[in-house]
Amino acid sequence: MPLGLFLGGCITAIPVVTGVAEGVSHQKKQNEEAANETRMVKFNLDVFCAANSSRKGEVNGGIVVLRHDKVWILPKDPTTHQPIPPISSPSPTPPLHPFAGFYIQYPDDNRNPPERGLVSTISDDPPMLNWIYMDRTTQELRYGNRTASIAHVVGAWDWTDDEAGLVLEGRELFVAVDEGEAGMEERSGLRWALYFDRYDDKLGRGKMVGGREVLECSLERRVLSEELQLKQQQEADKKMQVKSSGGMKTQFTAPAAEQKRRN
Ligand SMILES: *[C@@H]1O[C@H](CO)[C@@H](O)[C@H](O)[C@H]1NC(C)=O
Ligand SMILES: *[C@@H]1O[C@H](CO)[C@@H](O)[C@H](O)[C@H]1NC(C)=O
Ligand SMILES: *[C@@H]1O[C@H](CO)[C@@H](O)[C@H](O)[C@H]1NC(C)=O
C-alpha cells in the first residue's frame, strides 16, 4: 500500500510509516532516508523574528501549530513549550496541535530526483500524519495527504548547516502574515499564518496578501526529548494496537550526533 494512503488515513504512526516505506519496492531511496535516524528525529518548530516592525513581538518566540489545513504561529508558554491558545476565543477543541514532525522522502515517481518531504502529526488521537507543503498559487504553508499535496511544492525540505533552522528549496524564506481580524472566530482565533516567500520579494511587496503585514522569520527545530518521543510512540502504539517491531525502537534513541551535541 502506498505511503500516501497511510499518511492521509487515520491509522498512521511512525512505525507504520517506516514499515510501509519498506514495503514499497520503487522507493529504495526512501528507505535509505527513512533509515537515517537523524532525519527521523521528531521536532517542534519555534519561531524567531527580527523584522523591523512594532509587531514582531506577536510572532517572535512563538511556536508553529497546525489547524484548518494551514500552518500558524501562536505564542508559546516558555516553561511547557506548549502553544498558548488565543484568549479572545473559547478554548478550541481539540486543542491546537503543535507541529511535531520529521523528514522523509516524498513518494512520487514523477519527482526526479526524489524530494525530501516533511511530515507532521496533525493530531495525537487518533495519531495521524500529513505532509507539509507550500501552496503553489498562494505560497501559504499547508498540510494535507498525498492527494492534497502532490500538485504543490512538497520539498525539498532540509535544515541549515547547523541542523537548527528549517529550509525549503535550500532557503529560509519563511514569512508570517497577519490574516486580519475578519473570520478569526472560524480560525480558532489564529491570526499569523506562515507563508514561503519563494521569490524573495515579500510576497510581491504584500500584493499577494492584500497589503497585509508580512514579517520575515525563521523556524528553528526544537528536538523533542527522548522521553517524549518514546512516550508519544507508546501511546500511538497502544491506540493502534500495533505491534512495534524491535528495529523501530532504535528510531527514538537519539543518534550519536545528537548525543554528542548535548554532552
Ligand atoms: C485526502 O484529502 C482530501 C482533502 O484534501 C480528501 O478529500 C481525501 O479523502 C483524502 N484522501 C484520503 C485517502 O484520506
Ligand atoms: C543522514 O543524514 C545526515 C545529515 O544530513 C548525513 O550527514 C548522513 O550522511 C546521513 N546518513 C545516511 C546513512 O544517509
Ligand atoms: C526600522 O523602520 C523604521 C520605520 O520604518 C525606520 O525609520 C528605521 O530606519 C528602520 N530601522 C532599521 C534598522 O532598518
PDB file of C-alpha atoms and ligand atoms in Angstrom:
ATOM      1  CA  MET A   1       0.000   0.000   0.000  1.00  0.00           C
ATOM      2  CA  PRO A   2       1.405   3.416  -0.882  1.00  0.00           C
ATOM      3  CA  LEU A   3       2.735   5.533   1.905  1.00  0.00           C
ATOM      4  CA  GLY A   4       0.416   8.392   0.933  1.00  0.00           C
ATOM      5  CA  LEU A   5      -2.688   6.466   1.859  1.00  0.00           C
ATOM      6  CA  PHE A   6      -1.376   5.876   5.285  1.00  0.00           C
ATOM      7  CA  LEU A   7      -0.354   9.464   5.647  1.00  0.00           C
ATOM      8  CA  GLY A   8      -3.856  10.550   4.683  1.00  0.00           C
ATOM      9  CA  GLY A   9      -5.630   7.932   6.708  1.00  0.00           C
ATOM     10  CA  CYS A  10      -6.075   7.794  10.409  1.00  0.00           C
ATOM     11  CA  ILE A  11      -4.050   4.755  11.338  1.00  0.00           C
ATOM     12  CA  THR A  12      -0.674   6.324  10.871  1.00  0.00           C
ATOM     13  CA  ALA A  13       2.108   6.333  13.359  1.00  0.00           C
ATOM     14  CA  ILE A  14       5.793   6.381  12.749  1.00  0.00           C
ATOM     15  CA  PRO A  15       6.453   2.648  12.825  1.00  0.00           C
ATOM     16  CA  VAL A  16       3.671   2.187  10.310  1.00  0.00           C
ATOM     17  CA  VAL A  17       5.234   4.777   8.043  1.00  0.00           C
ATOM     18  CA  THR A  18       8.573   3.078   8.269  1.00  0.00           C
ATOM     19  CA  GLY A  19       7.029  -0.311   7.736  1.00  0.00           C
ATOM     20  CA  VAL A  20       5.095   0.906   4.744  1.00  0.00           C
ATOM     21  CA  ALA A  21       8.096   2.625   3.251  1.00  0.00           C
ATOM     22  CA  GLU A  22       9.968  -0.642   3.458  1.00  0.00           C
ATOM     23  CA  GLY A  23       7.176  -2.399   1.625  1.00  0.00           C
ATOM     24  CA  VAL A  24       7.214  -0.053  -1.358  1.00  0.00           C
ATOM     25  CA  SER A  25       9.640  -1.516  -3.847  1.00  0.00           C
ATOM     26  CA  HIS A  26      10.109   1.535  -6.083  1.00  0.00           C
ATOM     27  CA  GLN A  27      11.242   3.608  -3.138  1.00  0.00           C
ATOM     28  CA  LYS A  28      14.601   2.186  -2.291  1.00  0.00           C
ATOM     29  CA  LYS A  29      15.934   5.683  -1.822  1.00  0.00           C
ATOM     30  CA  GLN A  30      13.185   6.442   0.586  1.00  0.00           C
ATOM     31  CA  ASN A  31      14.259   3.528   2.676  1.00  0.00           C
ATOM     32  CA  GLU A  32      17.750   4.898   2.852  1.00  0.00           C
ATOM     33  CA  GLU A  33      16.382   8.190   4.012  1.00  0.00           C
ATOM     34  CA  ALA A  34      13.955   6.517   6.372  1.00  0.00           C
ATOM     35  CA  ALA A  35      16.808   4.514   7.762  1.00  0.00           C
ATOM     36  CA  ASN A  36      18.627   7.737   8.526  1.00  0.00           C
ATOM     37  CA  GLU A  37      17.692   8.110  12.133  1.00  0.00           C
ATOM     38  CA  THR A  38      18.924  11.677  12.325  1.00  0.00           C
ATOM     39  CA  ARG A  39      16.354  12.702   9.745  1.00  0.00           C
ATOM     40  CA  MET A  40      13.577  10.942  11.586  1.00  0.00           C
ATOM     41  CA  VAL A  41      14.116  12.520  14.964  1.00  0.00           C
ATOM     42  CA  LYS A  42      10.904  14.333  15.748  1.00  0.00           C
ATOM     43  CA  PHE A  43      10.972  18.052  16.398  1.00  0.00           C
ATOM     44  CA  ASN A  44       8.751  21.040  17.170  1.00  0.00           C
ATOM     45  CA  LEU A  45       9.265  24.376  15.433  1.00  0.00           C
ATOM     46  CA  ASP A  46       9.973  27.624  17.268  1.00  0.00           C
ATOM     47  CA  VAL A  47       9.684  30.998  15.582  1.00  0.00           C
ATOM     48  CA  PHE A  48      12.297  33.731  15.560  1.00  0.00           C
ATOM     49  CA  CYS A  49      11.541  37.111  14.130  1.00  0.00           C
ATOM     50  CA  ALA A  50      13.948  40.013  13.950  1.00  0.00           C
ATOM     51  CA  ALA A  51      11.875  42.060  11.496  1.00  0.00           C
ATOM     52  CA  ASN A  52      11.896  45.807  11.893  1.00  0.00           C
ATOM     53  CA  SER A  53       8.281  46.043  12.975  1.00  0.00           C
ATOM     54  CA  SER A  54       6.458  47.077  16.113  1.00  0.00           C
ATOM     55  CA  ARG A  55       4.525  43.829  15.822  1.00  0.00           C
ATOM     56  CA  LYS A  56       7.404  41.382  15.712  1.00  0.00           C
ATOM     57  CA  GLY A  57       6.704  40.520  19.363  1.00  0.00           C
ATOM     58  CA  GLU A  58       3.477  38.816  18.231  1.00  0.00           C
ATOM     59  CA  VAL A  59       5.431  36.115  16.437  1.00  0.00           C
ATOM     60  CA  ASN A  60       8.961  36.144  17.881  1.00  0.00           C
ATOM     61  CA  GLY A  61       9.385  33.353  20.431  1.00  0.00           C
ATOM     62  CA  GLY A  62       6.220  31.677  19.147  1.00  0.00           C
ATOM     63  CA  ILE A  63       5.553  28.077  18.183  1.00  0.00           C
ATOM     64  CA  VAL A  64       4.213  26.580  14.953  1.00  0.00           C
ATOM     65  CA  VAL A  65       0.747  24.975  15.129  1.00  0.00           C
ATOM     66  CA  LEU A  66      -1.426  23.212  12.554  1.00  0.00           C
ATOM     67  CA  ARG A  67      -5.118  23.887  12.097  1.00  0.00           C
ATOM     68  CA  HIS A  68      -7.728  24.317   9.351  1.00  0.00           C
ATOM     69  CA  ASP A  69      -5.292  22.874   6.756  1.00  0.00           C
ATOM     70  CA  LYS A  70      -2.857  25.726   7.387  1.00  0.00           C
ATOM     71  CA  VAL A  71       0.309  26.412   9.337  1.00  0.00           C
ATOM     72  CA  TRP A  72       0.142  29.132  12.011  1.00  0.00           C
ATOM     73  CA  ILE A  73       2.162  30.837  14.714  1.00  0.00           C
ATOM     74  CA  LEU A  74       0.997  31.103  18.316  1.00  0.00           C
ATOM     75  CA  PRO A  75       2.761  32.457  21.391  1.00  0.00           C
ATOM     76  CA  LYS A  76       4.495  29.742  23.394  1.00  0.00           C
ATOM     77  CA  ASP A  77       4.463  29.045  27.111  1.00  0.00           C
ATOM     78  CA  PRO A  78       8.169  29.291  27.996  1.00  0.00           C
ATOM     79  CA  THR A  79       8.002  26.529  30.602  1.00  0.00           C
ATOM     80  CA  THR A  80       5.801  23.914  28.986  1.00  0.00           C
ATOM     81  CA  HIS A  81       6.802  24.775  25.382  1.00  0.00           C
ATOM     82  CA  GLN A  82       3.120  24.428  24.511  1.00  0.00           C
ATOM     83  CA  PRO A  83       1.142  26.932  22.438  1.00  0.00           C
ATOM     84  CA  ILE A  84      -0.906  29.473  24.358  1.00  0.00           C
ATOM     85  CA  PRO A  85      -4.425  29.409  22.882  1.00  0.00           C
ATOM     86  CA  PRO A  86      -5.678  32.829  21.766  1.00  0.00           C
ATOM     87  CA  ILE A  87      -7.529  34.344  24.737  1.00  0.00           C
ATOM     88  CA  SER A  88     -10.075  36.117  22.594  1.00  0.00           C
ATOM     89  CA  SER A  89     -11.812  32.889  21.630  1.00  0.00           C
ATOM     90  CA  PRO A  90     -13.237  29.912  23.545  1.00  0.00           C
ATOM     91  CA  SER A  91     -10.561  27.274  24.038  1.00  0.00           C
ATOM     92  CA  PRO A  92     -10.625  25.264  20.810  1.00  0.00           C
ATOM     93  CA  THR A  93     -11.418  21.559  20.828  1.00  0.00           C
ATOM     94  CA  PRO A  94      -9.463  19.556  20.026  1.00  0.00           C
ATOM     95  CA  PRO A  95      -6.588  21.665  21.382  1.00  0.00           C
ATOM     96  CA  LEU A  96      -4.428  23.448  18.822  1.00  0.00           C
ATOM     97  CA  HIS A  97      -1.815  20.961  17.687  1.00  0.00           C
ATOM     98  CA  PRO A  98       1.866  21.976  17.614  1.00  0.00           C
ATOM     99  CA  PHE A  99       3.875  20.904  14.598  1.00  0.00           C
ATOM    100  CA  ALA A 100       5.718  17.707  15.564  1.00  0.00           C
ATOM    101  CA  GLY A 101       7.433  16.277  12.539  1.00  0.00           C
ATOM    102  CA  PHE A 102      10.417  14.861  10.739  1.00  0.00           C
ATOM    103  CA  TYR A 103      11.857  14.423   7.237  1.00  0.00           C
ATOM    104  CA  ILE A 104      11.014  11.570   4.906  1.00  0.00           C
ATOM    105  CA  GLN A 105      11.157  11.193   1.150  1.00  0.00           C
ATOM    106  CA  TYR A 106       8.020  12.211  -0.702  1.00  0.00           C
ATOM    107  CA  PRO A 107       6.586   9.211  -2.564  1.00  0.00           C
ATOM    108  CA  ASP A 108       6.193  10.344  -6.180  1.00  0.00           C
ATOM    109  CA  ASP A 109       7.804   8.625  -9.172  1.00  0.00           C
ATOM    110  CA  ASN A 110       7.427  11.795 -11.221  1.00  0.00           C
ATOM    111  CA  ARG A 111       9.735  13.758  -8.970  1.00  0.00           C
ATOM    112  CA  ASN A 112      13.212  13.121 -10.231  1.00  0.00           C
ATOM    113  CA  PRO A 113      15.425  13.288  -8.298  1.00  0.00           C
ATOM    114  CA  PRO A 114      13.112  12.408  -5.424  1.00  0.00           C
ATOM    115  CA  GLU A 115      12.406  15.176  -2.965  1.00  0.00           C
ATOM    116  CA  ARG A 116      12.778  15.101   0.775  1.00  0.00           C
ATOM    117  CA  GLY A 117       9.363  15.779   2.259  1.00  0.00           C
ATOM    118  CA  LEU A 118       8.306  16.933   5.695  1.00  0.00           C
ATOM    119  CA  VAL A 119       5.567  15.278   7.722  1.00  0.00           C
ATOM    120  CA  SER A 120       3.950  16.220  10.992  1.00  0.00           C
ATOM    121  CA  THR A 121       1.398  14.714  13.264  1.00  0.00           C
ATOM    122  CA  ILE A 122      -1.815  16.689  12.925  1.00  0.00           C
ATOM    123  CA  SER A 123      -3.476  15.093  15.929  1.00  0.00           C
ATOM    124  CA  ASP A 124      -2.404  12.715  18.664  1.00  0.00           C
ATOM    125  CA  ASP A 125      -5.730  10.946  18.987  1.00  0.00           C
ATOM    126  CA  PRO A 126      -6.168   9.421  16.501  1.00  0.00           C
ATOM    127  CA  PRO A 127      -2.472   9.542  15.616  1.00  0.00           C
ATOM    128  CA  MET A 128      -2.314  10.979  12.119  1.00  0.00           C
ATOM    129  CA  LEU A 129       0.467  12.260   9.874  1.00  0.00           C
ATOM    130  CA  ASN A 130       0.225  14.720   6.987  1.00  0.00           C
ATOM    131  CA  TRP A 131       2.623  16.318   4.511  1.00  0.00           C
ATOM    132  CA  ILE A 132       3.620  19.936   4.965  1.00  0.00           C
ATOM    133  CA  TYR A 133       3.715  21.786   1.640  1.00  0.00           C
ATOM    134  CA  MET A 134       3.677  25.208   0.003  1.00  0.00           C
ATOM    135  CA  ASP A 135       0.545  26.010  -1.974  1.00  0.00           C
ATOM    136  CA  ARG A 136       1.794  26.900  -5.458  1.00  0.00           C
ATOM    137  CA  THR A 137      -0.804  29.592  -6.004  1.00  0.00           C
ATOM    138  CA  THR A 138      -0.936  31.381  -2.691  1.00  0.00           C
ATOM    139  CA  GLN A 139       2.502  30.419  -1.268  1.00  0.00           C
ATOM    140  CA  GLU A 140       0.833  29.557   2.032  1.00  0.00           C
ATOM    141  CA  LEU A 141       2.233  26.693   4.034  1.00  0.00           C
ATOM    142  CA  ARG A 142      -0.418  23.991   4.316  1.00  0.00           C
ATOM    143  CA  TYR A 143      -0.761  20.377   5.377  1.00  0.00           C
ATOM    144  CA  GLY A 144      -2.598  17.515   3.772  1.00  0.00           C
ATOM    145  CA  ASN A 145      -2.428  13.960   2.494  1.00  0.00           C
ATOM    146  CA  ARG A 146      -0.645  12.921  -0.681  1.00  0.00           C
ATOM    147  CA  THR A 147      -3.606  13.728  -2.917  1.00  0.00           C
ATOM    148  CA  ALA A 148      -3.922  17.213  -1.481  1.00  0.00           C
ATOM    149  CA  SER A 149      -0.210  17.959  -1.629  1.00  0.00           C
ATOM    150  CA  ILE A 150       1.122  16.283  -4.776  1.00  0.00           C
ATOM    151  CA  ALA A 151       0.476  19.192  -7.163  1.00  0.00           C
ATOM    152  CA  HIS A 152       2.207  21.641  -4.844  1.00  0.00           C
ATOM    153  CA  VAL A 153       5.717  22.296  -3.518  1.00  0.00           C
ATOM    154  CA  VAL A 154       6.349  19.376  -1.189  1.00  0.00           C
ATOM    155  CA  GLY A 155      10.122  19.840  -0.857  1.00  0.00           C
ATOM    156  CA  ALA A 156      12.911  19.601  -0.773  1.00  0.00           C
ATOM    157  CA  TRP A 157      12.807  20.338   2.939  1.00  0.00           C
ATOM    158  CA  ASP A 158      16.083  20.422   4.752  1.00  0.00           C
ATOM    159  CA  TRP A 159      17.875  22.009   7.645  1.00  0.00           C
ATOM    160  CA  THR A 160      20.611  24.648   7.824  1.00  0.00           C
ATOM    161  CA  ASP A 161      24.239  23.520   8.144  1.00  0.00           C
ATOM    162  CA  ASP A 162      23.997  23.526  11.921  1.00  0.00           C
ATOM    163  CA  GLU A 163      20.798  21.424  11.652  1.00  0.00           C
ATOM    164  CA  ALA A 164      18.949  24.110  13.623  1.00  0.00           C
ATOM    165  CA  GLY A 165      16.909  26.006  11.031  1.00  0.00           C
ATOM    166  CA  LEU A 166      14.246  24.690   8.669  1.00  0.00           C
ATOM    167  CA  VAL A 167      14.773  25.366   4.956  1.00  0.00           C
ATOM    168  CA  LEU A 168      12.647  24.789   1.861  1.00  0.00           C
ATOM    169  CA  GLU A 169      14.251  24.654  -1.606  1.00  0.00           C
ATOM    170  CA  GLY A 170      17.527  25.473   0.117  1.00  0.00           C
ATOM    171  CA  ARG A 171      16.336  28.735   1.617  1.00  0.00           C
ATOM    172  CA  GLU A 172      14.898  30.106   4.847  1.00  0.00           C
ATOM    173  CA  LEU A 173      12.385  32.433   3.232  1.00  0.00           C
ATOM    174  CA  PHE A 174       9.557  31.978   5.693  1.00  0.00           C
ATOM    175  CA  VAL A 175       7.265  34.879   6.483  1.00  0.00           C
ATOM    176  CA  ALA A 176       4.412  35.414   8.904  1.00  0.00           C
ATOM    177  CA  VAL A 177       1.325  37.128   7.519  1.00  0.00           C
ATOM    178  CA  ASP A 178      -1.347  38.805   9.589  1.00  0.00           C
ATOM    179  CA  GLU A 179      -4.573  37.288   8.284  1.00  0.00           C
ATOM    180  CA  GLY A 180      -6.577  40.072   9.919  1.00  0.00           C
ATOM    181  CA  GLU A 181      -9.491  40.164  12.329  1.00  0.00           C
ATOM    182  CA  ALA A 182     -12.237  39.095   9.944  1.00  0.00           C
ATOM    183  CA  GLY A 183     -13.112  35.421  10.331  1.00  0.00           C
ATOM    184  CA  MET A 184     -10.911  34.965  13.384  1.00  0.00           C
ATOM    185  CA  GLU A 185     -13.596  33.006  15.192  1.00  0.00           C
ATOM    186  CA  GLU A 186     -13.789  30.402  12.437  1.00  0.00           C
ATOM    187  CA  ARG A 187      -9.997  30.230  12.552  1.00  0.00           C
ATOM    188  CA  SER A 188      -9.947  29.360  16.270  1.00  0.00           C
ATOM    189  CA  GLY A 189      -8.549  32.821  16.990  1.00  0.00           C
ATOM    190  CA  LEU A 190      -5.472  32.177  14.858  1.00  0.00           C
ATOM    191  CA  ARG A 191      -4.065  35.249  13.205  1.00  0.00           C
ATOM    192  CA  TRP A 192      -0.460  34.864  11.996  1.00  0.00           C
ATOM    193  CA  ALA A 193      -0.158  32.387   9.127  1.00  0.00           C
ATOM    194  CA  LEU A 194       3.090  31.086   7.647  1.00  0.00           C
ATOM    195  CA  TYR A 195       3.933  31.583   4.001  1.00  0.00           C
ATOM    196  CA  PHE A 196       7.049  30.831   1.951  1.00  0.00           C
ATOM    197  CA  ASP A 197       8.419  33.936   0.251  1.00  0.00           C
ATOM    198  CA  ARG A 198       9.626  31.878  -2.692  1.00  0.00           C
ATOM    199  CA  TYR A 199      10.689  34.834  -4.868  1.00  0.00           C
ATOM    200  CA  ASP A 200      12.211  36.776  -2.001  1.00  0.00           C
ATOM    201  CA  ASP A 201      10.035  39.813  -2.709  1.00  0.00           C
ATOM    202  CA  LYS A 202       7.941  39.889   0.471  1.00  0.00           C
ATOM    203  CA  LEU A 203       5.083  38.153  -1.363  1.00  0.00           C
ATOM    204  CA  GLY A 204       5.085  40.582  -4.267  1.00  0.00           C
ATOM    205  CA  ARG A 205       5.555  43.546  -1.876  1.00  0.00           C
ATOM    206  CA  GLY A 206       2.492  42.372   0.017  1.00  0.00           C
ATOM    207  CA  LYS A 207       0.274  42.331  -3.089  1.00  0.00           C
ATOM    208  CA  MET A 208      -0.336  38.591  -2.777  1.00  0.00           C
ATOM    209  CA  VAL A 209      -1.852  39.074   0.665  1.00  0.00           C
ATOM    210  CA  GLY A 210      -3.833  42.243   0.081  1.00  0.00           C
ATOM    211  CA  GLY A 211      -1.209  44.508   1.613  1.00  0.00           C
ATOM    212  CA  ARG A 212      -1.284  42.740   4.957  1.00  0.00           C
ATOM    213  CA  GLU A 213       1.697  42.868   7.278  1.00  0.00           C
ATOM    214  CA  VAL A 214       4.450  40.433   6.221  1.00  0.00           C
ATOM    215  CA  LEU A 215       7.181  39.660   8.756  1.00  0.00           C
ATOM    216  CA  GLU A 216      10.314  37.723   7.874  1.00  0.00           C
ATOM    217  CA  CYS A 217      11.036  34.988  10.353  1.00  0.00           C
ATOM    218  CA  SER A 218      12.984  31.784  10.763  1.00  0.00           C
ATOM    219  CA  LEU A 219      11.783  28.435  12.008  1.00  0.00           C
ATOM    220  CA  GLU A 220      14.026  26.586  14.411  1.00  0.00           C
ATOM    221  CA  ARG A 221      13.952  22.897  15.179  1.00  0.00           C
ATOM    222  CA  ARG A 222      13.492  22.006  18.818  1.00  0.00           C
ATOM    223  CA  VAL A 223      14.163  18.289  19.061  1.00  0.00           C
ATOM    224  CA  LEU A 224      11.661  16.508  21.291  1.00  0.00           C
ATOM    225  CA  SER A 225      13.233  14.869  24.303  1.00  0.00           C
ATOM    226  CA  GLU A 226      13.861  11.155  24.035  1.00  0.00           C
ATOM    227  CA  GLU A 227      11.335  10.542  26.777  1.00  0.00           C
ATOM    228  CA  LEU A 228       8.654  12.495  24.942  1.00  0.00           C
ATOM    229  CA  GLN A 229       9.346  10.716  21.659  1.00  0.00           C
ATOM    230  CA  LEU A 230       9.157   7.383  23.392  1.00  0.00           C
ATOM    231  CA  LYS A 231       6.014   8.287  25.312  1.00  0.00           C
ATOM    232  CA  GLN A 232       4.218   9.511  22.195  1.00  0.00           C
ATOM    233  CA  GLN A 233       5.299   6.392  20.405  1.00  0.00           C
ATOM    234  CA  GLN A 234       3.994   4.120  23.119  1.00  0.00           C
ATOM    235  CA  GLU A 235       0.701   5.977  23.228  1.00  0.00           C
ATOM    236  CA  ALA A 236       0.353   5.719  19.479  1.00  0.00           C
ATOM    237  CA  ASP A 237       1.154   2.026  19.610  1.00  0.00           C
ATOM    238  CA  LYS A 238      -1.402   1.452  22.316  1.00  0.00           C
ATOM    239  CA  LYS A 239      -4.099   3.322  20.438  1.00  0.00           C
ATOM    240  CA  MET A 240      -3.478   1.418  17.285  1.00  0.00           C
ATOM    241  CA  GLN A 241      -2.571  -1.814  18.946  1.00  0.00           C
ATOM    242  CA  VAL A 242       0.218  -2.102  16.503  1.00  0.00           C
ATOM    243  CA  LYS A 243       2.988  -4.395  17.481  1.00  0.00           C
ATOM    244  CA  SER A 244       6.182  -2.453  17.317  1.00  0.00           C
ATOM    245  CA  SER A 245       8.998  -4.494  15.908  1.00  0.00           C
ATOM    246  CA  GLY A 246      12.409  -4.498  17.554  1.00  0.00           C
ATOM    247  CA  GLY A 247      14.012  -2.338  14.895  1.00  0.00           C
ATOM    248  CA  MET A 248      11.586   0.519  15.473  1.00  0.00           C
ATOM    249  CA  LYS A 249      12.722   1.327  18.942  1.00  0.00           C
ATOM    250  CA  THR A 250      16.155   2.443  17.850  1.00  0.00           C
ATOM    251  CA  GLN A 251      14.479   5.199  15.894  1.00  0.00           C
ATOM    252  CA  PHE A 252      13.683   7.017  19.085  1.00  0.00           C
ATOM    253  CA  THR A 253      17.018   6.875  20.774  1.00  0.00           C
ATOM    254  CA  ALA A 254      18.941   9.990  19.918  1.00  0.00           C
ATOM    255  CA  PRO A 255      21.549   9.369  17.264  1.00  0.00           C
ATOM    256  CA  ALA A 256      25.209   9.739  18.137  1.00  0.00           C
ATOM    257  CA  ALA A 257      25.407  13.234  16.685  1.00  0.00           C
ATOM    258  CA  GLU A 258      22.615  14.481  18.950  1.00  0.00           C
ATOM    259  CA  GLN A 259      24.123  12.829  21.963  1.00  0.00           C
ATOM    260  CA  LYS A 260      27.453  14.458  21.311  1.00  0.00           C
ATOM    261  CA  ARG A 261      25.936  17.890  20.995  1.00  0.00           C
ATOM    262  CA  ARG A 262      24.065  17.502  24.232  1.00  0.00           C
ATOM    263  CA  ASN A 263      27.068  16.323  26.208  1.00  0.00           C
TER     264      ASN A 263
HETATM  265  C1  LIG B   1      -7.084  13.378   1.097  1.00  0.00           C
HETATM  266  O1  LIG B   1      -7.513  14.669   1.403  1.00  0.00           O
HETATM  267  C2  LIG B   1      -8.625  15.104   0.630  1.00  0.00           C
HETATM  268  C3  LIG B   1      -8.922  16.518   1.007  1.00  0.00           C
HETATM  269  O2  LIG B   1      -7.801  17.311   0.917  1.00  0.00           O
HETATM  270  C4  LIG B   1      -9.813  14.196   0.900  1.00  0.00           C
HETATM  271  O3  LIG B   1     -10.881  14.599   0.071  1.00  0.00           O
HETATM  272  C5  LIG B   1      -9.442  12.772   0.628  1.00  0.00           C
HETATM  273  O4  LIG B   1     -10.492  11.926   1.035  1.00  0.00           O
HETATM  274  C6  LIG B   1      -8.188  12.379   1.390  1.00  0.00           C
HETATM  275  N1  LIG B   1      -7.757  11.043   0.978  1.00  0.00           N
HETATM  276  C7  LIG B   1      -7.523  10.048   1.850  1.00  0.00           C
HETATM  277  C8  LIG B   1      -7.063   8.780   1.259  1.00  0.00           C
HETATM  278  O5  LIG B   1      -7.677  10.171   3.050  1.00  0.00           O
HETATM  279  C1  LIG B   2      21.928  11.057   7.462  1.00  0.00           C
HETATM  280  O1  LIG B   2      21.773  12.453   7.432  1.00  0.00           O
HETATM  281  C2  LIG B   2      22.909  13.183   7.869  1.00  0.00           C
HETATM  282  C3  LIG B   2      22.541  14.649   7.893  1.00  0.00           C
HETATM  283  O2  LIG B   2      22.138  15.112   6.649  1.00  0.00           O
HETATM  284  C4  LIG B   2      24.071  12.886   6.926  1.00  0.00           C
HETATM  285  O3  LIG B   2      25.213  13.586   7.375  1.00  0.00           O
HETATM  286  C5  LIG B   2      24.340  11.399   6.895  1.00  0.00           C
HETATM  287  O4  LIG B   2      25.327  11.114   5.950  1.00  0.00           O
HETATM  288  C6  LIG B   2      23.072  10.628   6.553  1.00  0.00           C
HETATM  289  N1  LIG B   2      23.318   9.195   6.686  1.00  0.00           N
HETATM  290  C7  LIG B   2      22.931   8.323   5.783  1.00  0.00           C
HETATM  291  C8  LIG B   2      23.214   6.897   6.083  1.00  0.00           C
HETATM  292  O5  LIG B   2      22.387   8.660   4.741  1.00  0.00           O
HETATM  293  C1  LIG B   3      13.001  50.458  11.018  1.00  0.00           C
HETATM  294  O1  LIG B   3      11.851  51.059  10.435  1.00  0.00           O
HETATM  295  C2  LIG B   3      11.752  52.426  10.693  1.00  0.00           C
HETATM  296  C3  LIG B   3      10.388  52.903  10.190  1.00  0.00           C
HETATM  297  O2  LIG B   3      10.039  52.273   9.007  1.00  0.00           O
HETATM  298  C4  LIG B   3      12.923  53.155  10.053  1.00  0.00           C
HETATM  299  O3  LIG B   3      12.840  54.542  10.345  1.00  0.00           O
HETATM  300  C5  LIG B   3      14.223  52.589  10.635  1.00  0.00           C
HETATM  301  O4  LIG B   3      15.317  53.175   9.979  1.00  0.00           O
HETATM  302  C6  LIG B   3      14.270  51.099  10.460  1.00  0.00           C
HETATM  303  N1  LIG B   3      15.428  50.559  11.170  1.00  0.00           N
HETATM  304  C7  LIG B   3      16.279  49.714  10.603  1.00  0.00           C
HETATM  305  C8  LIG B   3      17.387  49.228  11.471  1.00  0.00           C
HETATM  306  O5  LIG B   3      16.147  49.312   9.454  1.00  0.00           O
END
